[in-house]
Tab-separated table of C-alpha atoms and ligand atoms in Angstrom:
chain	number	residue	atom	x	y	z
A	1	MET	CA	36.247	4.436	12.092
A	2	ARG	CA	36.255	1.837	8.960
A	3	SER	CA	36.684	-1.708	10.305
A	4	THR	CA	36.221	-5.139	9.269
A	5	CYS	CA	36.475	-6.378	12.923
A	6	LEU	CA	35.536	-9.703	13.947
A	7	SER	CA	32.477	-8.654	16.118
A	8	LEU	CA	30.976	-7.242	12.682
A	9	ILE	CA	31.215	-10.670	11.118
A	10	LEU	CA	29.768	-11.598	14.279
A	11	LEU	CA	26.952	-9.790	13.851
A	12	ALA	CA	26.368	-10.689	10.365
A	13	SER	CA	26.310	-13.971	11.289
A	14	ILE	CA	23.867	-13.252	13.858
A	15	ALA	CA	21.783	-11.828	11.313
A	16	THR	CA	21.659	-15.200	8.919
A	17	LEU	CA	20.870	-17.043	12.271
A	18	ILE	CA	18.275	-14.859	13.416
A	19	ILE	CA	16.675	-15.231	9.610
A	20	LEU	CA	16.914	-18.905	9.567
A	21	ALA	CA	15.649	-19.381	13.360
A	22	ALA	CA	12.816	-17.330	12.418
A	23	LYS	CA	12.036	-19.244	9.384
A	24	ALA	CA	12.107	-22.401	11.429
A	25	ALA	CA	10.036	-20.792	14.066
A	26	VAL	CA	7.377	-19.904	11.244
A	27	ALA	CA	7.720	-23.577	10.111
A	28	ALA	CA	7.444	-25.115	13.507
A	29	GLU	CA	4.707	-23.125	14.736
A	30	GLY	CA	3.091	-21.608	11.978
A	31	LEU	CA	3.734	-17.958	12.979
A	32	ASN	CA	3.424	-15.875	10.604
A	33	ASN	CA	4.979	-12.320	10.040
A	34	SER	CA	1.891	-10.325	11.395
A	35	GLY	CA	2.062	-12.092	14.413
A	36	SER	CA	2.333	-9.971	17.778
A	37	ALA	CA	4.842	-11.681	19.410
A	38	GLY	CA	7.088	-8.323	18.337
A	39	LEU	CA	9.141	-10.823	15.789
A	40	TYR	CA	11.842	-8.276	15.143
A	41	TRP	CA	12.877	-10.507	11.925
A	42	SER	CA	9.824	-9.745	10.456
A	43	THR	CA	10.894	-7.183	7.817
A	44	ALA	CA	14.234	-8.594	7.206
A	45	LYS	CA	15.339	-10.404	3.883
A	46	GLU	CA	15.521	-13.866	3.332
A	47	GLU	CA	18.889	-15.599	3.641
A	48	GLY	CA	19.434	-15.942	0.339
A	49	ASP	CA	19.155	-12.353	-0.583
A	50	LEU	CA	21.268	-11.673	2.672
A	51	VAL	CA	24.111	-13.444	1.002
A	52	ARG	CA	23.182	-11.680	-1.979
A	53	THR	CA	23.832	-8.256	-1.026
A	54	ALA	CA	27.107	-9.369	0.589
A	55	ASP	CA	27.995	-10.796	-2.736
A	56	ALA	CA	26.970	-7.231	-4.119
A	57	ALA	CA	28.512	-5.265	-1.614
A	58	GLY	CA	31.768	-7.027	-2.983
A	59	ASP	CA	31.507	-6.058	-6.020
A	60	SER	CA	29.922	-2.464	-5.338
A	61	SER	CA	26.758	-3.605	-7.873
A	62	LEU	CA	23.818	-1.451	-7.319
A	63	LEU	CA	20.927	-3.266	-5.869
A	64	TRP	CA	17.816	-1.198	-6.284
A	65	ASP	CA	14.890	-2.196	-7.829
A	66	ASP	CA	13.450	0.586	-10.036
A	67	GLU	CA	9.850	0.439	-9.331
A	68	ASP	CA	10.639	0.599	-5.297
A	69	GLU	CA	12.234	3.922	-5.219
A	70	ASP	CA	8.987	5.714	-5.787
A	71	HIS	CA	7.388	4.406	-2.459
A	72	ARG	CA	8.256	5.338	0.616
A	73	ASP	CA	7.519	2.495	2.623
A	74	PHE	CA	5.495	3.216	5.696
A	75	ASP	CA	5.080	-0.204	6.763
A	76	ALA	CA	5.936	-0.584	10.204
A	77	GLY	CA	7.206	2.719	10.624
A	78	GLY	CA	10.116	2.161	8.197
A	79	PHE	CA	12.996	0.066	9.132
A	80	SER	CA	14.054	-0.029	12.417
A	81	SER	CA	17.586	0.359	13.704
A	82	LEU	CA	18.216	-3.546	13.863
A	83	ASP	CA	17.889	-3.295	9.783
A	84	GLY	CA	20.012	-0.694	9.547
A	85	MET	CA	22.866	-2.681	11.835
A	86	LEU	CA	22.345	-5.775	9.831
A	87	GLN	CA	23.166	-3.726	6.775
A	88	TRP	CA	25.740	-1.850	8.143
A	89	ALA	CA	27.050	-5.230	9.495
A	90	ILE	CA	26.904	-7.249	6.438
A	91	GLY	CA	28.642	-4.452	4.436
A	92	HIS	CA	31.733	-4.650	6.494
A	93	SER	CA	32.170	-8.379	6.684
A	94	ASP	CA	33.569	-10.940	4.454
A	95	PRO	CA	30.905	-12.653	2.165
A	96	SER	CA	32.753	-15.959	1.937
A	97	LYS	CA	32.590	-16.014	5.665
A	98	LEU	CA	28.824	-15.071	5.941
A	99	LYS	CA	28.153	-18.031	3.580
A	100	GLU	CA	30.014	-20.384	5.277
A	101	THR	CA	27.970	-19.760	8.228
A	102	ALA	CA	24.974	-19.698	6.077
A	103	LYS	CA	25.795	-23.489	5.375
A	104	ASP	CA	26.454	-24.826	8.729
A	105	VAL	CA	23.119	-22.998	10.263
A	106	GLN	CA	21.287	-24.760	7.805
A	107	ARG	CA	22.571	-28.175	9.088
A	108	TRP	CA	20.680	-27.565	12.129
A	109	SER	CA	17.407	-29.269	13.345
A	110	PRO	CA	14.226	-27.387	14.136
A	111	ASP	CA	14.747	-27.838	17.653
A	112	GLU	CA	18.254	-26.913	17.557
A	113	LEU	CA	17.134	-23.787	15.582
A	114	LYS	CA	14.617	-22.846	17.927
A	115	LYS	CA	16.749	-23.039	20.837
A	116	ARG	CA	19.417	-20.663	19.185
A	117	HIS	CA	16.580	-18.268	18.405
A	118	VAL	CA	16.107	-17.820	21.842
A	119	GLU	CA	19.606	-17.638	22.973
A	120	ILE	CA	20.229	-15.219	19.821
A	121	LYS	CA	17.174	-12.943	20.976
A	122	GLU	CA	18.608	-12.793	24.555
A	123	LEU	CA	22.142	-11.808	22.688
A	124	MET	CA	20.328	-9.017	20.479
A	125	GLU	CA	18.904	-7.450	23.592
A	126	LYS	CA	22.667	-7.352	25.230
A	127	LEU	CA	24.424	-6.132	22.494
A	128	LYS	CA	24.212	-2.318	22.217
A	129	MET	CA	22.839	-1.767	18.767
A	130	PRO	CA	24.600	1.167	17.209
A	131	SER	CA	21.571	4.017	16.573
A	132	ASP	CA	21.110	4.558	12.852
A	133	ALA	CA	22.098	8.226	13.440
A	134	GLN	CA	25.757	6.647	14.387
A	135	LEU	CA	25.516	4.477	11.279
A	136	MET	CA	24.900	7.530	9.035
A	137	ARG	CA	27.904	9.238	10.851
A	138	ILE	CA	29.978	6.478	9.681
A	139	ALA	CA	29.014	6.374	6.326
A	140	ILE	CA	28.983	10.051	5.766
A	141	ASP	CA	32.753	10.108	7.099
A	142	ASP	CA	33.714	7.556	5.044
A	143	LEU	CA	32.436	9.399	1.768
A	144	ASN	CA	33.735	12.547	3.457
A	145	ASN	CA	37.135	10.789	3.683
A	146	SER	CA	38.824	11.584	0.169
A	147	SER	CA	41.682	9.076	0.693
A	148	LEU	CA	39.535	5.907	0.999
A	149	PRO	CA	38.980	4.075	-2.692
A	150	LEU	CA	36.276	4.505	-4.963
A	151	GLU	CA	34.333	1.278	-3.541
A	152	ASP	CA	34.351	2.364	0.046
A	153	HIS	CA	32.559	5.441	-0.971
A	154	LEU	CA	30.065	3.318	-3.662
A	155	ARG	CA	29.501	1.463	-0.386
A	156	ALA	CA	29.280	4.000	2.132
A	157	LEU	CA	26.706	5.580	-0.241
A	158	GLU	CA	24.761	2.209	-0.687
A	159	GLU	CA	24.269	2.475	3.324
A	160	LEU	CA	22.981	5.640	3.028
A	161	SER	CA	20.475	4.871	0.481
A	162	LEU	CA	18.809	2.778	2.552
A	163	LEU	CA	19.331	4.603	5.958
A	164	VAL	CA	17.654	7.549	4.534
A	165	GLU	CA	14.614	5.465	3.874
A	166	PRO	CA	12.667	6.209	7.435
A	167	ILE	CA	11.758	9.989	7.626
A	168	ASP	CA	13.639	10.625	11.225
A	169	ASN	CA	16.661	9.807	9.458
A	170	ALA	CA	15.948	11.659	6.601
A	171	ASN	CA	15.390	14.375	8.640
A	172	ASP	CA	18.436	13.843	10.696
A	173	LEU	CA	20.825	13.714	7.402
A	174	HIS	CA	21.614	17.563	6.816
A	175	LYS	CA	22.356	18.047	10.922
A	176	LEU	CA	25.180	15.279	10.329
A	177	GLY	CA	26.736	17.084	7.517
A	178	GLY	CA	25.246	14.274	5.194
A	179	LEU	CA	23.263	16.299	2.328
A	180	VAL	CA	26.485	18.625	1.801
A	181	VAL	CA	28.678	16.115	1.363
A	182	VAL	CA	26.261	13.670	-0.708
A	183	ILE	CA	25.346	17.004	-3.169
A	184	ARG	CA	29.107	17.417	-3.216
A	185	GLU	CA	29.073	13.910	-4.810
A	186	LEU	CA	27.049	14.844	-7.723
A	187	ASN	CA	30.032	16.038	-9.424
A	188	HIS	CA	31.985	13.033	-9.031
A	189	PRO	CA	33.768	12.133	-11.855
A	190	ASP	CA	32.222	8.263	-11.378
A	191	PRO	CA	28.741	8.096	-13.081
A	192	GLU	CA	27.587	5.494	-10.519
A	193	VAL	CA	28.583	7.749	-7.846
A	194	ARG	CA	26.794	10.543	-8.895
A	195	THR	CA	23.494	7.963	-9.772
A	196	ILE	CA	23.414	7.115	-6.075
A	197	SER	CA	23.946	10.395	-4.540
A	198	ALA	CA	20.986	11.472	-6.464
A	199	PHE	CA	19.036	8.742	-5.558
A	200	ILE	CA	19.990	9.493	-1.828
A	201	LEU	CA	18.673	12.985	-2.660
A	202	GLY	CA	15.518	12.077	-3.985
A	203	LYS	CA	14.755	9.350	-1.323
A	204	ALA	CA	15.386	11.838	1.695
A	205	CYS	CA	13.050	14.171	-0.312
A	206	GLN	CA	10.161	12.398	-1.195
A	207	ASN	CA	7.432	13.291	0.762
A	208	ASN	CA	9.453	15.522	2.964
A	209	PRO	CA	8.667	19.298	2.639
A	210	PHE	CA	11.759	19.896	5.620
A	211	VAL	CA	14.171	17.883	3.691
A	212	GLN	CA	13.070	19.585	0.219
A	213	LYS	CA	13.702	22.913	1.637
A	214	GLN	CA	17.046	21.767	2.719
A	215	VAL	CA	17.902	20.408	-0.421
A	216	LEU	CA	16.783	23.496	-2.542
A	217	GLU	CA	18.401	25.673	-0.489
A	218	LEU	CA	21.575	23.820	-1.077
A	219	GLY	CA	20.912	24.765	-4.755
A	220	ALA	CA	21.009	21.002	-5.562
A	221	LEU	CA	18.487	21.218	-8.567
A	222	ALA	CA	20.489	22.806	-11.268
A	223	LYS	CA	23.327	20.141	-11.128
A	224	LEU	CA	20.194	17.240	-10.995
A	225	LEU	CA	18.945	19.112	-14.131
A	226	LYS	CA	21.961	19.040	-16.093
A	227	MET	CA	22.378	15.421	-14.701
A	228	ALA	CA	18.776	14.429	-16.214
A	229	ARG	CA	20.203	14.867	-19.603
A	230	SER	CA	23.035	12.376	-18.915
A	231	ASP	CA	24.310	9.859	-21.680
A	232	PHE	CA	24.315	7.112	-18.734
A	233	VAL	CA	20.631	6.435	-18.606
A	234	GLU	CA	20.541	5.328	-14.837
A	235	GLU	CA	21.735	8.738	-13.897
A	236	ALA	CA	19.418	10.463	-15.614
A	237	ILE	CA	16.654	8.152	-14.152
A	238	LYS	CA	17.789	8.649	-10.942
A	239	ALA	CA	18.011	12.643	-11.602
A	240	VAL	CA	14.544	12.755	-12.744
A	241	PHE	CA	13.202	10.663	-9.780
A	242	ALA	CA	15.204	13.340	-7.579
A	243	ILE	CA	13.921	16.264	-9.016
A	244	SER	CA	10.171	15.307	-8.928
A	245	ALA	CA	10.713	14.367	-5.351
A	246	LEU	CA	12.653	17.468	-4.874
A	247	ILE	CA	9.594	19.963	-5.978
A	248	ARG	CA	6.746	18.087	-5.607
A	249	ASN	CA	4.001	20.036	-3.570
A	250	ASN	CA	6.565	22.662	-3.203
A	251	LEU	CA	5.594	25.834	-5.196
A	252	SER	CA	9.119	27.578	-4.623
A	253	GLY	CA	10.834	24.899	-6.033
A	254	GLN	CA	8.795	24.686	-8.910
A	255	GLU	CA	9.535	28.197	-9.889
A	256	LEU	CA	13.050	27.753	-9.502
A	257	PHE	CA	12.773	24.256	-11.850
A	258	TYR	CA	10.892	26.505	-14.596
A	259	ALA	CA	13.773	29.440	-13.858
A	260	GLU	CA	16.222	26.979	-14.750
A	261	ALA	CA	14.820	25.889	-17.969
A	262	GLY	CA	13.261	22.101	-16.420
A	263	MET	CA	10.374	22.514	-18.997
A	264	LEU	CA	12.687	22.589	-21.957
A	265	MET	CA	14.671	19.983	-20.685
A	266	ILE	CA	11.154	17.578	-19.497
A	267	GLN	CA	10.128	18.843	-23.751
A	268	ASP	CA	13.703	17.528	-24.419
A	269	ILE	CA	13.090	13.760	-23.318
A	270	LEU	CA	9.803	13.711	-24.323
A	271	SER	CA	10.417	14.614	-27.961
A	272	ASN	CA	13.383	12.247	-28.250
A	273	SER	CA	12.457	9.112	-29.431
A	274	SER	CA	15.567	7.422	-28.373
A	275	THR	CA	15.479	8.605	-24.941
A	276	ASP	CA	15.135	5.582	-22.612
A	277	ILE	CA	11.223	4.979	-22.061
A	278	ARG	CA	12.019	4.594	-18.374
A	279	ILE	CA	12.970	8.676	-18.236
A	280	GLN	CA	9.909	9.648	-20.478
A	281	LYS	CA	7.693	7.970	-17.914
A	282	LYS	CA	8.776	9.309	-14.978
A	283	SER	CA	9.187	12.786	-16.852
A	284	VAL	CA	5.805	13.181	-17.892
A	285	LEU	CA	4.809	11.769	-14.449
A	286	LEU	CA	6.124	14.852	-13.455
A	287	VAL	CA	4.394	16.694	-15.939
A	288	ALA	CA	1.082	15.593	-14.448
A	289	ASP	CA	2.104	16.674	-11.263
A	290	LEU	CA	3.052	19.574	-12.102
A	291	ALA	CA	-0.205	20.982	-13.981
A	292	GLU	CA	-2.298	19.120	-11.039
A	293	CYS	CA	-0.057	21.675	-8.455
A	294	GLN	CA	-1.209	24.730	-10.684
A	295	LEU	CA	-4.886	23.518	-10.591
A	296	GLU	CA	-4.648	23.026	-6.596
A	297	ASN	CA	-3.482	26.147	-6.358
A	298	GLY	CA	-6.153	28.228	-8.156
A	299	ASN	CA	-5.333	27.119	-11.351
A	300	ASN	CA	-3.217	30.295	-11.969
A	301	PRO	CA	-1.808	30.702	-15.395
A	302	GLY	CA	1.620	28.555	-14.664
A	303	PRO	CA	4.731	28.629	-16.563
A	304	PRO	CA	4.189	29.724	-20.130
A	305	PHE	CA	5.510	26.528	-21.376
A	306	PHE	CA	2.380	24.674	-20.216
A	307	SER	CA	0.423	26.610	-22.922
A	308	ASP	CA	3.220	26.513	-25.538
A	309	ARG	CA	1.899	24.017	-28.567
A	310	PHE	CA	5.282	22.561	-28.880
A	311	PHE	CA	5.367	20.945	-25.452
A	312	LEU	CA	1.752	20.399	-25.402
A	313	ARG	CA	2.720	18.271	-28.661
A	314	SER	CA	5.570	16.263	-27.453
A	315	VAL	CA	3.144	15.170	-24.148
A	316	VAL	CA	-0.041	14.258	-26.948
A	317	ASP	CA	2.541	12.159	-29.124
A	318	LEU	CA	3.401	9.888	-26.187
A	319	LEU	CA	-0.105	8.481	-26.270
A	320	ALA	CA	0.687	6.698	-29.754
A	321	SER	CA	3.449	4.598	-27.328
A	322	VAL	CA	3.043	0.784	-27.610
A	323	ASP	CA	3.994	1.055	-24.206
A	324	LEU	CA	0.588	0.780	-21.937
A	325	ASP	CA	2.313	2.111	-18.981
A	326	LEU	CA	3.347	5.089	-20.816
A	327	GLN	CA	0.433	5.695	-22.426
A	328	GLU	CA	-1.336	5.989	-19.009
A	329	LYS	CA	0.630	8.360	-17.848
A	330	ALA	CA	0.802	10.462	-20.699
A	331	LEU	CA	-3.233	10.508	-20.586
A	332	CYS	CA	-3.059	11.573	-16.997
A	333	ALA	CA	-1.053	14.590	-17.733
A	334	VAL	CA	-2.716	15.543	-20.371
A	335	LYS	CA	-5.850	15.162	-18.742
A	336	ASN	CA	-4.561	17.750	-16.063
A	337	LEU	CA	-3.192	20.099	-19.080
A	338	LEU	CA	-6.679	20.376	-20.765
A	339	LYS	CA	-8.043	21.168	-17.251
A	340	LEU	CA	-5.743	24.450	-17.140
A	341	GLN	CA	-7.276	27.514	-18.030
A	342	SER	CA	-4.269	28.549	-19.725
A	343	THR	CA	-4.456	26.008	-22.233
A	344	GLU	CA	-6.372	25.885	-25.580
A	345	ALA	CA	-8.645	23.439	-26.799
A	346	LEU	CA	-7.811	24.401	-30.415
A	347	VAL	CA	-3.927	24.044	-30.078
A	348	PHE	CA	-4.827	20.358	-28.433
A	349	LYS	CA	-7.264	19.982	-31.474
A	350	GLU	CA	-5.662	20.975	-34.683
A	351	PHE	CA	-1.972	21.214	-33.678
A	352	CYS	CA	-1.602	18.063	-31.509
A	353	GLY	CA	-4.047	16.019	-32.856
A	354	LEU	CA	-5.788	15.185	-29.847
A	355	ALA	CA	-9.007	13.588	-31.058
A	356	ALA	CA	-6.878	11.481	-33.535
A	357	ALA	CA	-4.878	10.270	-30.926
A	358	LEU	CA	-7.614	9.609	-28.646
A	359	GLU	CA	-9.543	7.894	-30.946
A	360	LYS	CA	-6.568	5.386	-31.897
A	361	ILE	CA	-6.372	4.253	-28.450
A	362	ARG	CA	-9.967	3.888	-28.257
A	363	GLN	CA	-9.539	0.900	-30.938
A	364	GLN	CA	-6.785	-0.358	-29.619
A	365	LEU	CA	-8.165	-0.913	-26.213
A	366	GLN	CA	-11.118	-2.128	-27.683
A	367	GLN	CA	-8.905	-5.298	-29.182
A	368	LEU	CA	-6.905	-5.408	-25.571
A	369	VAL	CA	-10.026	-5.811	-23.493
A	370	LYS	CA	-10.421	-9.410	-25.603
A	371	GLU	CA	-7.466	-10.642	-24.379
A	372	GLU	CA	-7.873	-12.247	-20.893
A	373	GLN	CA	-4.533	-11.126	-19.374
A	374	HIS	CA	-5.048	-7.362	-20.400
A	375	ARG	CA	-9.145	-7.032	-19.752
A	376	GLU	CA	-8.995	-5.087	-16.465
A	377	HIS	CA	-5.883	-2.885	-17.323
A	378	ALA	CA	-7.467	-2.249	-20.603
A	379	ALA	CA	-10.652	-1.640	-18.716
A	380	ASP	CA	-9.071	1.120	-16.659
A	381	ILE	CA	-7.300	2.932	-19.487
A	382	GLU	CA	-10.633	3.387	-21.338
A	383	THR	CA	-12.111	5.077	-18.490
A	384	LEU	CA	-9.394	7.545	-18.172
A	385	ARG	CA	-9.459	7.784	-21.750
A	386	GLY	CA	-13.104	8.438	-21.756
A	387	GLU	CA	-12.443	11.333	-19.115
A	388	VAL	CA	-9.987	12.975	-21.105
A	389	GLU	CA	-11.971	12.804	-24.062
A	390	GLN	CA	-15.078	14.173	-21.761
A	391	ILE	CA	-12.977	17.224	-20.283
A	392	PHE	CA	-11.555	17.781	-24.030
A	393	ILE	CA	-15.110	18.245	-25.613
A	394	GLY	CA	-16.139	20.498	-22.497
A	395	LYS	CA	-13.449	22.510	-23.083
A	396	LEU	CA	-13.499	22.815	-27.052
A	397	ASN	CA	-17.027	23.663	-26.877
A	398	ARG	CA	-16.708	26.450	-24.598
A	399	ASP	CA	-13.624	27.970	-26.290
A	400	THR	CA	-15.314	27.766	-29.493
A	401	GLN	CA	-18.512	29.153	-27.928
A	402	PHE	CA	-16.386	32.061	-25.561
A	403	PRO	CA	-13.363	32.574	-27.574
A	404	THR	CA	-11.061	34.606	-25.606
B	501	NAG	C1	-1.050	-14.939	10.144
B	501	NAG	O1	-1.687	-13.620	10.247
B	501	NAG	C2	-3.069	-13.523	9.821
B	501	NAG	C3	-3.150	-11.563	9.816
B	501	NAG	O2	-2.470	-11.188	8.725
B	501	NAG	C4	-4.006	-14.210	11.050
B	501	NAG	O3	-5.307	-14.141	11.068
B	501	NAG	C5	-3.450	-15.400	11.181
B	501	NAG	O4	-4.300	-16.161	11.942
B	501	NAG	C6	-1.970	-15.643	11.496
B	501	NAG	N1	-1.595	-17.300	11.431
B	501	NAG	C7	-1.467	-17.694	12.153
B	501	NAG	C8	-1.166	-19.168	12.294
B	501	NAG	O5	-0.929	-17.468	13.102
B	502	NAG	C1	40.428	8.420	6.401
B	502	NAG	O1	40.569	6.996	5.644
B	502	NAG	C2	41.983	6.713	6.240
B	502	NAG	C3	42.381	5.302	5.581
B	502	NAG	O2	41.768	4.471	6.074
B	502	NAG	C4	42.446	6.581	7.793
B	502	NAG	O3	43.367	6.312	7.999
B	502	NAG	C5	42.035	8.173	8.087
B	502	NAG	O4	42.188	8.340	9.344
B	502	NAG	C6	40.842	8.291	7.788
B	502	NAG	N1	40.555	10.208	7.891
B	502	NAG	C7	39.543	10.423	8.605
B	502	NAG	C8	39.485	12.156	9.018
B	502	NAG	O5	38.779	10.146	9.013
B	503	NAG	C1	34.464	16.649	5.402
B	503	NAG	O1	36.065	16.639	6.165
B	503	NAG	C2	36.442	18.008	6.049
B	503	NAG	C3	38.166	17.672	5.829
B	503	NAG	O2	38.119	17.232	5.125
B	503	NAG	C4	35.814	18.793	6.848
B	503	NAG	O3	36.216	20.191	7.085
B	503	NAG	C5	34.448	18.224	7.181
B	503	NAG	O4	33.828	19.092	8.515
B	503	NAG	C6	33.998	17.264	6.703
B	503	NAG	N1	32.548	17.272	6.899
B	503	NAG	C7	31.623	16.112	7.562
B	503	NAG	C8	30.605	15.908	7.284
B	503	NAG	O5	32.256	15.597	8.541
B	504	NAG	C1	9.678	24.530	-0.562
B	504	NAG	O1	11.361	25.177	-0.351
B	504	NAG	C2	11.263	26.458	-0.259
B	504	NAG	C3	12.817	26.293	0.025
B	504	NAG	O2	13.249	26.714	-1.687
B	504	NAG	C4	10.607	26.202	1.096
B	504	NAG	O3	10.976	27.757	1.637
B	504	NAG	C5	9.048	25.987	1.493
B	504	NAG	O4	8.739	26.275	2.653
B	504	NAG	C6	8.903	25.188	0.781
B	504	NAG	N1	7.262	25.199	0.492
B	504	NAG	C7	6.674	24.343	0.847
B	504	NAG	C8	5.469	24.333	0.966
B	504	NAG	O5	7.168	22.802	1.315
B	505	NAG	C1	18.501	11.867	-27.992
B	505	NAG	O1	18.382	11.204	-26.776
B	505	NAG	C2	19.778	10.653	-27.243
B	505	NAG	C3	19.884	9.388	-26.339
B	505	NAG	O2	19.875	9.967	-24.925
B	505	NAG	C4	21.354	11.553	-27.177
B	505	NAG	O3	22.230	10.993	-27.173
B	505	NAG	C5	20.709	12.562	-28.352
B	505	NAG	O4	21.699	13.504	-28.297
B	505	NAG	C6	19.303	13.185	-28.414
B	505	NAG	N1	19.252	14.394	-29.228
B	505	NAG	C7	18.842	15.303	-28.904
B	505	NAG	C8	18.879	16.282	-30.224
B	505	NAG	O5	18.560	15.866	-27.989
C-alpha cells in the first residue's frame, strides 16, 4: 500500500495551493478563519509549516510541541479528514517538489490565486478523499510490516500520532488492530520508536475511558512504567505522559498502577535531582491528580504510599524549586495530599518541614510581585500558597486536638 505516486504529490501540492489561496482570499476580502463560509483551510497549517513538515518527514525528526500534548484539541471537532489526508499526502511526497510548487505559487497575483482557489475547491469536492480510518489502516499496515525500513515505521507512527487526535479515530484504533501494533512497538530497540509509540497511546487515552480500558487490558502499563525510568529523556517524558493519560480518573487503572509499584517510580523521579525537570513536572501533576481522585471517591485511604513520610517529603522538597511552574504544581499536589484523611499534619510539619517551605515561598513571591512581568503569576501562586497554608494549619489544629 505504500506509494509515492503522482497523485499524492498532486494532493500535497494542492494543499500548498489551498493555503496560499486562502491567505490571498483573507488579504483580499478581509475574511477571517472564523468566517461562516465553511472555509476548510481554517485549520490547515501555514505554507511555511507545510514545507517544514515535509522536510522533517524526510529526516524523520519529531515535531511535537511538548506543551501541546496535554490538551486534546476540541476546537472545531478535532481535525477533519482533509487534514488527515494532507498530512498523509505530505508524508508520502517529495519535499523538494513541494517546495518548488510553493515557489511557483508565490508568483501568482491575488486574482489568479482567487481563481485557483475556486478551481481547487471544486477539485477537492470531486476528489474522493480517503477517510481517516483508511489512512490509519495504511499507517498500521506499514508499522506492522517488518520488511520496511525504520524511517517508514517512524513516519507511520508520526502519522498515527496526528490521526488519533480526534476522539472517533482514537476509538477506532483498536478495531483496526492499531493498539496491538503500537503497544508492540514499545519494545522496539530504537528509543525514538518507543517514544512516539508511548505518545500515541497517551494521546489516544487522553480523556477517553473507552481507549483507557482497552490499553489497560492489553497490559501496556507495566512497560510504560519501565520506560518512565529510561535514560532517554524524551522517552521518559512521553512514558509519564502516557501513564497519566491511561490512569486518570480510572480507579482500576490506578489500582494496577499502585500494584506495579508506580508510586515508587514517582518517588524516585521526584527525589532524584538529576531528573529532567519536565519529567518531574508531569510526575508531580500525576500525584496531584491521583490524590484528587482519592478525595473524589470518598477520601478512602488510598495506597499506603500517600501517607509515607519519605514520599511526602519528596513532594514537599519540590516547593524549593527555582522553577515557578514546578513549584506551583508541587503546591497543588501538597494541597490535595493534605486534604487526604490518611496523611498526618505532624509528618508534614516535622518530617517534611512544610511550614518553613511555605514561608520561603511567601518571601520569594513578595519579591516577585514587585516585578512587573511576574506580578500576575506571582499573585496567583501566592493565593494557592495561602490556601495550602490554611489547610495545613486547619489539619494541624485538628490533628493535635484529636490525635489519632
Ligand atoms: C472576523 O471574525 C470575528 C469573530 O471572531 C468577527 O467579529 C469579524 O467581523 C470577522 N471579520 C471579518 C472581516 O469578517
Ligand atoms: C511489506 O512491504 C514490502 C516492501 O514495500 C512489500 O513488498 C510487502 O508487500 C509488504 N507486506 C505486506 C504484508 O503488506
Ligand atoms: C500484522 O502482520 C501479521 C503477519 O505478519 C498479521 O497476522 C496481523 O494480522 C497483522 N496485524 C495487523 C493489525 O494488520
Ligand atoms: C478503567 O479501566 C478498566 C480496565 O482496566 C475498566 O474496566 C473500567 O471500566 C475503567 N473505569 C473507568 C471509571 O473508566
Ligand atoms: C537519577 O537520575 C539520573 C538521570 O536520569 C540517573 O542516571 C540516576 O541513575 C538516578 N539516580 C538514582 C539513584 O536513581
